[in-house]
mmCIF file with all atom_site columns, C-alpha atoms in Angstrom:
data_model
loop_
_atom_site.group_PDB
_atom_site.id
_atom_site.type_symbol
_atom_site.label_atom_id
_atom_site.label_alt_id
_atom_site.label_comp_id
_atom_site.label_asym_id
_atom_site.label_entity_id
_atom_site.label_seq_id
_atom_site.pdbx_PDB_ins_code
_atom_site.Cartn_x
_atom_site.Cartn_y
_atom_site.Cartn_z
_atom_site.occupancy
_atom_site.B_iso_or_equiv
_atom_site.pdbx_formal_charge
_atom_site.auth_seq_id
_atom_site.auth_comp_id
_atom_site.auth_asym_id
_atom_site.auth_atom_id
_atom_site.pdbx_PDB_model_num
ATOM 1  C CA . MET M 1 1  ? 0.000   0.000  0.000  1.00 0.00 ? 1  MET M CA 1
ATOM 2  C CA . SER M 1 2  ? 1.095   3.551  -0.614 1.00 0.00 ? 2  SER M CA 1
ATOM 3  C CA . LEU M 1 3  ? 1.440   6.154  2.121  1.00 0.00 ? 3  LEU M CA 1
ATOM 4  C CA . LYS M 1 4  ? -1.707  7.827  0.807  1.00 0.00 ? 4  LYS M CA 1
ATOM 5  C CA . GLU M 1 5  ? -3.644  4.565  1.086  1.00 0.00 ? 5  GLU M CA 1
ATOM 6  C CA . TRP M 1 6  ? -2.339  3.966  4.620  1.00 0.00 ? 6  TRP M CA 1
ATOM 7  C CA . SER M 1 7  ? -3.366  7.518  5.519  1.00 0.00 ? 7  SER M CA 1
ATOM 8  C CA . GLU M 1 8  ? -6.883  6.918  4.222  1.00 0.00 ? 8  GLU M CA 1
ATOM 9  C CA . ALA M 1 9  ? -7.096  3.656  6.172  1.00 0.00 ? 9  ALA M CA 1
ATOM 10 C CA . PHE M 1 10 ? -5.856  5.497  9.264  1.00 0.00 ? 10 PHE M CA 1
ATOM 11 C CA . GLN M 1 11 ? -8.600  8.076  8.842  1.00 0.00 ? 11 GLN M CA 1
ATOM 12 C CA . ILE M 1 12 ? -11.266 5.365  8.679  1.00 0.00 ? 12 ILE M CA 1
ATOM 13 C CA . ALA M 1 13 ? -9.816  3.474  11.659 1.00 0.00 ? 13 ALA M CA 1
ATOM 14 C CA . THR M 1 14 ? -9.808  6.727  13.636 1.00 0.00 ? 14 THR M CA 1
ATOM 15 C CA . LEU M 1 15 ? -13.359 7.576  12.610 1.00 0.00 ? 15 LEU M CA 1
ATOM 16 C CA . TRP M 1 16 ? -14.623 4.161  13.681 1.00 0.00 ? 16 TRP M CA 1
ATOM 17 C CA . ARG M 1 17 ? -12.430 4.149  16.823 1.00 0.00 ? 17 ARG M CA 1
ATOM 18 C CA . PHE M 1 18 ? -10.631 0.928  15.953 1.00 0.00 ? 18 PHE M CA 1
ATOM 19 C CA . GLU M 1 19 ? -7.690  1.600  18.256 1.00 0.00 ? 19 GLU M CA 1
ATOM 20 C CA . GLN M 1 20 ? -5.723  -1.600 17.561 1.00 0.00 ? 20 GLN M CA 1
ATOM 21 C CA . LEU M 1 21 ? -6.098  -1.180 13.810 1.00 0.00 ? 21 LEU M CA 1
ATOM 22 C CA . ARG M 1 22 ? -5.198  2.484  14.145 1.00 0.00 ? 22 ARG M CA 1
ATOM 23 C CA . ALA M 1 23 ? -1.980  1.569  16.004 1.00 0.00 ? 23 ALA M CA 1
ATOM 24 C CA . TYR M 1 24 ? -1.124  -1.054 13.370 1.00 0.00 ? 24 TYR M CA 1
ATOM 25 C CA . ILE M 1 25 ? -1.650  1.415  10.522 1.00 0.00 ? 25 ILE M CA 1
ATOM 26 C CA . LEU M 1 26 ? 0.292   4.141  12.334 1.00 0.00 ? 26 LEU M CA 1
ATOM 27 C CA . LYS M 1 27 ? 3.251   1.788  12.696 1.00 0.00 ? 27 LYS M CA 1
ATOM 28 C CA . HIS M 1 28 ? 3.307   1.266  8.912  1.00 0.00 ? 28 HIS M CA 1
ATOM 29 C CA . MET M 1 29 ? 2.839   4.948  8.190  1.00 0.00 ? 29 MET M CA 1
ATOM 30 C CA . ASP M 1 30 ? 5.698   5.781  10.555 1.00 0.00 ? 30 ASP M CA 1
ATOM 31 C CA . SER M 1 31 ? 8.088   3.489  8.691  1.00 0.00 ? 31 SER M CA 1
ATOM 32 C CA . MET M 1 32 ? 6.988   4.764  5.263  1.00 0.00 ? 32 MET M CA 1
ATOM 33 C CA . ALA M 1 33 ? 6.862   8.509  5.902  1.00 0.00 ? 33 ALA M CA 1
ATOM 34 C CA . GLN M 1 34 ? 10.545  9.429  5.825  1.00 0.00 ? 34 GLN M CA 1
ATOM 35 C CA . ASP M 1 35 ? 10.127  12.818 4.162  1.00 0.00 ? 35 ASP M CA 1
ATOM 36 C CA . PRO M 1 36 ? 9.748   15.469 6.892  1.00 0.00 ? 36 PRO M CA 1
ATOM 37 C CA . PHE M 1 37 ? 7.205   17.392 4.814  1.00 0.00 ? 37 PHE M CA 1
ATOM 38 C CA . ASP M 1 38 ? 5.032   14.285 4.464  1.00 0.00 ? 38 ASP M CA 1
ATOM 39 C CA . ARG M 1 39 ? 5.292   13.732 8.215  1.00 0.00 ? 39 ARG M CA 1
ATOM 40 C CA . ILE M 1 40 ? 4.258   17.333 8.924  1.00 0.00 ? 40 ILE M CA 1
ATOM 41 C CA . GLN M 1 41 ? 1.274   17.018 6.573  1.00 0.00 ? 41 GLN M CA 1
ATOM 42 C CA . ILE M 1 42 ? 0.164   13.738 8.150  1.00 0.00 ? 42 ILE M CA 1
ATOM 43 C CA . ALA M 1 43 ? 0.665   15.170 11.648 1.00 0.00 ? 43 ALA M CA 1
ATOM 44 C CA . ASP M 1 44 ? -1.486  18.158 10.742 1.00 0.00 ? 44 ASP M CA 1
ATOM 45 C CA . ASP M 1 45 ? -4.163  16.027 9.078  1.00 0.00 ? 45 ASP M CA 1
ATOM 46 C CA . TYR M 1 46 ? -4.543  13.566 11.941 1.00 0.00 ? 46 TYR M CA 1
ATOM 47 C CA . GLY M 1 47 ? -3.420  15.467 15.024 1.00 0.00 ? 47 GLY M CA 1
ATOM 48 C CA . LEU M 1 48 ? -0.194  13.473 15.441 1.00 0.00 ? 48 LEU M CA 1
ATOM 49 C CA . THR M 1 49 ? 1.687   16.183 17.280 1.00 0.00 ? 49 THR M CA 1
ATOM 50 C CA . ASP M 1 50 ? 4.446   13.785 18.367 1.00 0.00 ? 50 ASP M CA 1
ATOM 51 C CA . TRP M 1 51 ? 5.415   13.504 14.683 1.00 0.00 ? 51 TRP M CA 1
ATOM 52 C CA . LEU M 1 52 ? 6.148   17.223 14.387 1.00 0.00 ? 52 LEU M CA 1
ATOM 53 C CA . TYR M 1 53 ? 9.312   17.668 16.478 1.00 0.00 ? 53 TYR M CA 1
ATOM 54 C CA . PRO M 1 54 ? 11.333  14.940 14.694 1.00 0.00 ? 54 PRO M CA 1
ATOM 55 C CA . ALA M 1 55 ? 10.272  16.357 11.321 1.00 0.00 ? 55 ALA M CA 1
ATOM 56 C CA . TYR M 1 56 ? 11.254  19.878 12.392 1.00 0.00 ? 56 TYR M CA 1
ATOM 57 C CA . ALA M 1 57 ? 14.567  18.620 13.757 1.00 0.00 ? 57 ALA M CA 1
ATOM 58 C CA . LYS M 1 58 ? 15.339  16.867 10.479 1.00 0.00 ? 58 LYS M CA 1
ATOM 59 C CA . LEU M 1 59 ? 14.630  20.048 8.509  1.00 0.00 ? 59 LEU M CA 1
ATOM 60 C CA . CYS M 1 60 ? 16.726  22.182 10.851 1.00 0.00 ? 60 CYS M CA 1
ATOM 61 C CA . ALA M 1 61 ? 19.670  19.767 10.765 1.00 0.00 ? 61 ALA M CA 1
ATOM 62 C CA . ARG M 1 62 ? 19.894  19.248 7.014  1.00 0.00 ? 62 ARG M CA 1
ATOM 63 C CA . ASP M 1 63 ? 22.541  21.028 4.974  1.00 0.00 ? 63 ASP M CA 1
ATOM 64 C CA . ALA M 1 64 ? 20.205  22.377 2.290  1.00 0.00 ? 64 ALA M CA 1
ATOM 65 C CA . SER M 1 65 ? 18.316  25.591 2.970  1.00 0.00 ? 65 SER M CA 1
ATOM 66 C CA . LEU M 1 66 ? 14.549  25.562 3.094  1.00 0.00 ? 66 LEU M CA 1
ATOM 67 C CA . THR M 1 67 ? 13.087  26.589 -0.246 1.00 0.00 ? 67 THR M CA 1
ATOM 68 C CA . PHE M 1 68 ? 10.217  28.876 -1.135 1.00 0.00 ? 68 PHE M CA 1
ATOM 69 C CA . GLU M 1 69 ? 8.182   25.896 -2.348 1.00 0.00 ? 69 GLU M CA 1
ATOM 70 C CA . GLU M 1 70 ? 8.805   24.037 0.918  1.00 0.00 ? 70 GLU M CA 1
ATOM 71 C CA . GLY M 1 71 ? 7.619   27.135 2.746  1.00 0.00 ? 71 GLY M CA 1
ATOM 72 C CA . ARG M 1 72 ? 4.377   26.967 0.809  1.00 0.00 ? 72 ARG M CA 1
ATOM 73 C CA . ARG M 1 73 ? 3.928   23.331 1.807  1.00 0.00 ? 73 ARG M CA 1
ATOM 74 C CA . ILE M 1 74 ? 4.270   23.959 5.538  1.00 0.00 ? 74 ILE M CA 1
ATOM 75 C CA . GLY M 1 75 ? 2.861   27.480 5.790  1.00 0.00 ? 75 GLY M CA 1
ATOM 76 C CA . PHE M 1 76 ? 4.543   30.812 6.372  1.00 0.00 ? 76 PHE M CA 1
ATOM 77 C CA . GLU M 1 77 ? 4.519   30.831 10.183 1.00 0.00 ? 77 GLU M CA 1
ATOM 78 C CA . ARG M 1 78 ? 6.031   27.378 10.508 1.00 0.00 ? 78 ARG M CA 1
ATOM 79 C CA . PHE M 1 79 ? 8.519   28.181 7.738  1.00 0.00 ? 79 PHE M CA 1
ATOM 80 C CA . ALA M 1 80 ? 9.594   31.396 9.495  1.00 0.00 ? 80 ALA M CA 1
ATOM 81 C CA . VAL M 1 81 ? 10.128  29.598 12.812 1.00 0.00 ? 81 VAL M CA 1
ATOM 82 C CA . LEU M 1 82 ? 12.232  26.872 11.174 1.00 0.00 ? 82 LEU M CA 1
ATOM 83 C CA . VAL M 1 83 ? 14.332  29.429 9.294  1.00 0.00 ? 83 VAL M CA 1
ATOM 84 C CA . LYS M 1 84 ? 14.938  31.317 12.555 1.00 0.00 ? 84 LYS M CA 1
ATOM 85 C CA . ILE M 1 85 ? 16.015  28.117 14.343 1.00 0.00 ? 85 ILE M CA 1
ATOM 86 C CA . ARG M 1 86 ? 18.411  27.320 11.482 1.00 0.00 ? 86 ARG M CA 1
ATOM 87 C CA . GLU M 1 87 ? 19.754  30.868 11.520 1.00 0.00 ? 87 GLU M CA 1
ATOM 88 C CA . ASP M 1 88 ? 20.278  30.831 15.297 1.00 0.00 ? 88 ASP M CA 1
ATOM 89 C CA . ASP M 1 89 ? 22.051  27.482 15.036 1.00 0.00 ? 89 ASP M CA 1
ATOM 90 C CA . PHE M 1 90 ? 24.289  28.884 12.299 1.00 0.00 ? 90 PHE M CA 1
ATOM 91 C CA . LYS M 1 91 ? 25.138  31.915 14.437 1.00 0.00 ? 91 LYS M CA 1
ATOM 92 C CA . ASP M 1 92 ? 25.961  29.676 17.399 1.00 0.00 ? 92 ASP M CA 1
ATOM 93 C CA . THR M 1 93 ? 28.240  27.569 15.179 1.00 0.00 ? 93 THR M CA 1
ATOM 94 C CA . ILE M 1 94 ? 30.077  30.687 13.967 1.00 0.00 ? 94 ILE M CA 1
ATOM 95 C CA . ARG M 1 95 ? 30.486  31.968 17.535 1.00 0.00 ? 95 ARG M CA 1
ATOM 96 C CA . THR M 1 96 ? 31.957  28.710 18.800 1.00 0.00 ? 96 THR M CA 1
ATOM 97 C CA . ARG M 1 97 ? 34.496  28.627 15.969 1.00 0.00 ? 97 ARG M CA 1
ATOM 98 C CA . ASN M 1 98 ? 35.805  32.106 16.807 1.00 0.00 ? 98 ASN M CA 1
#
């Protein structure tokens, strides 16, 4: 099954309050959703707040800068916060080298 299909199954399991099935599906979604933007979207869609911090950490730790298109995907406020965290981390790195 694709991540999209697992997400749809998760939505149905949540709607019908099938907690064991929901946990089973979530386990599969967790292993499939490696992209931090996918994880943020799924977290937002289904209220999985514990998925957000690891996704944010992955984005802040990567070498590549966040792009304009990525900012659109996650929203301006979230994008601005992540850029500030990355900038602060960069400043701290520069300070410790000097």
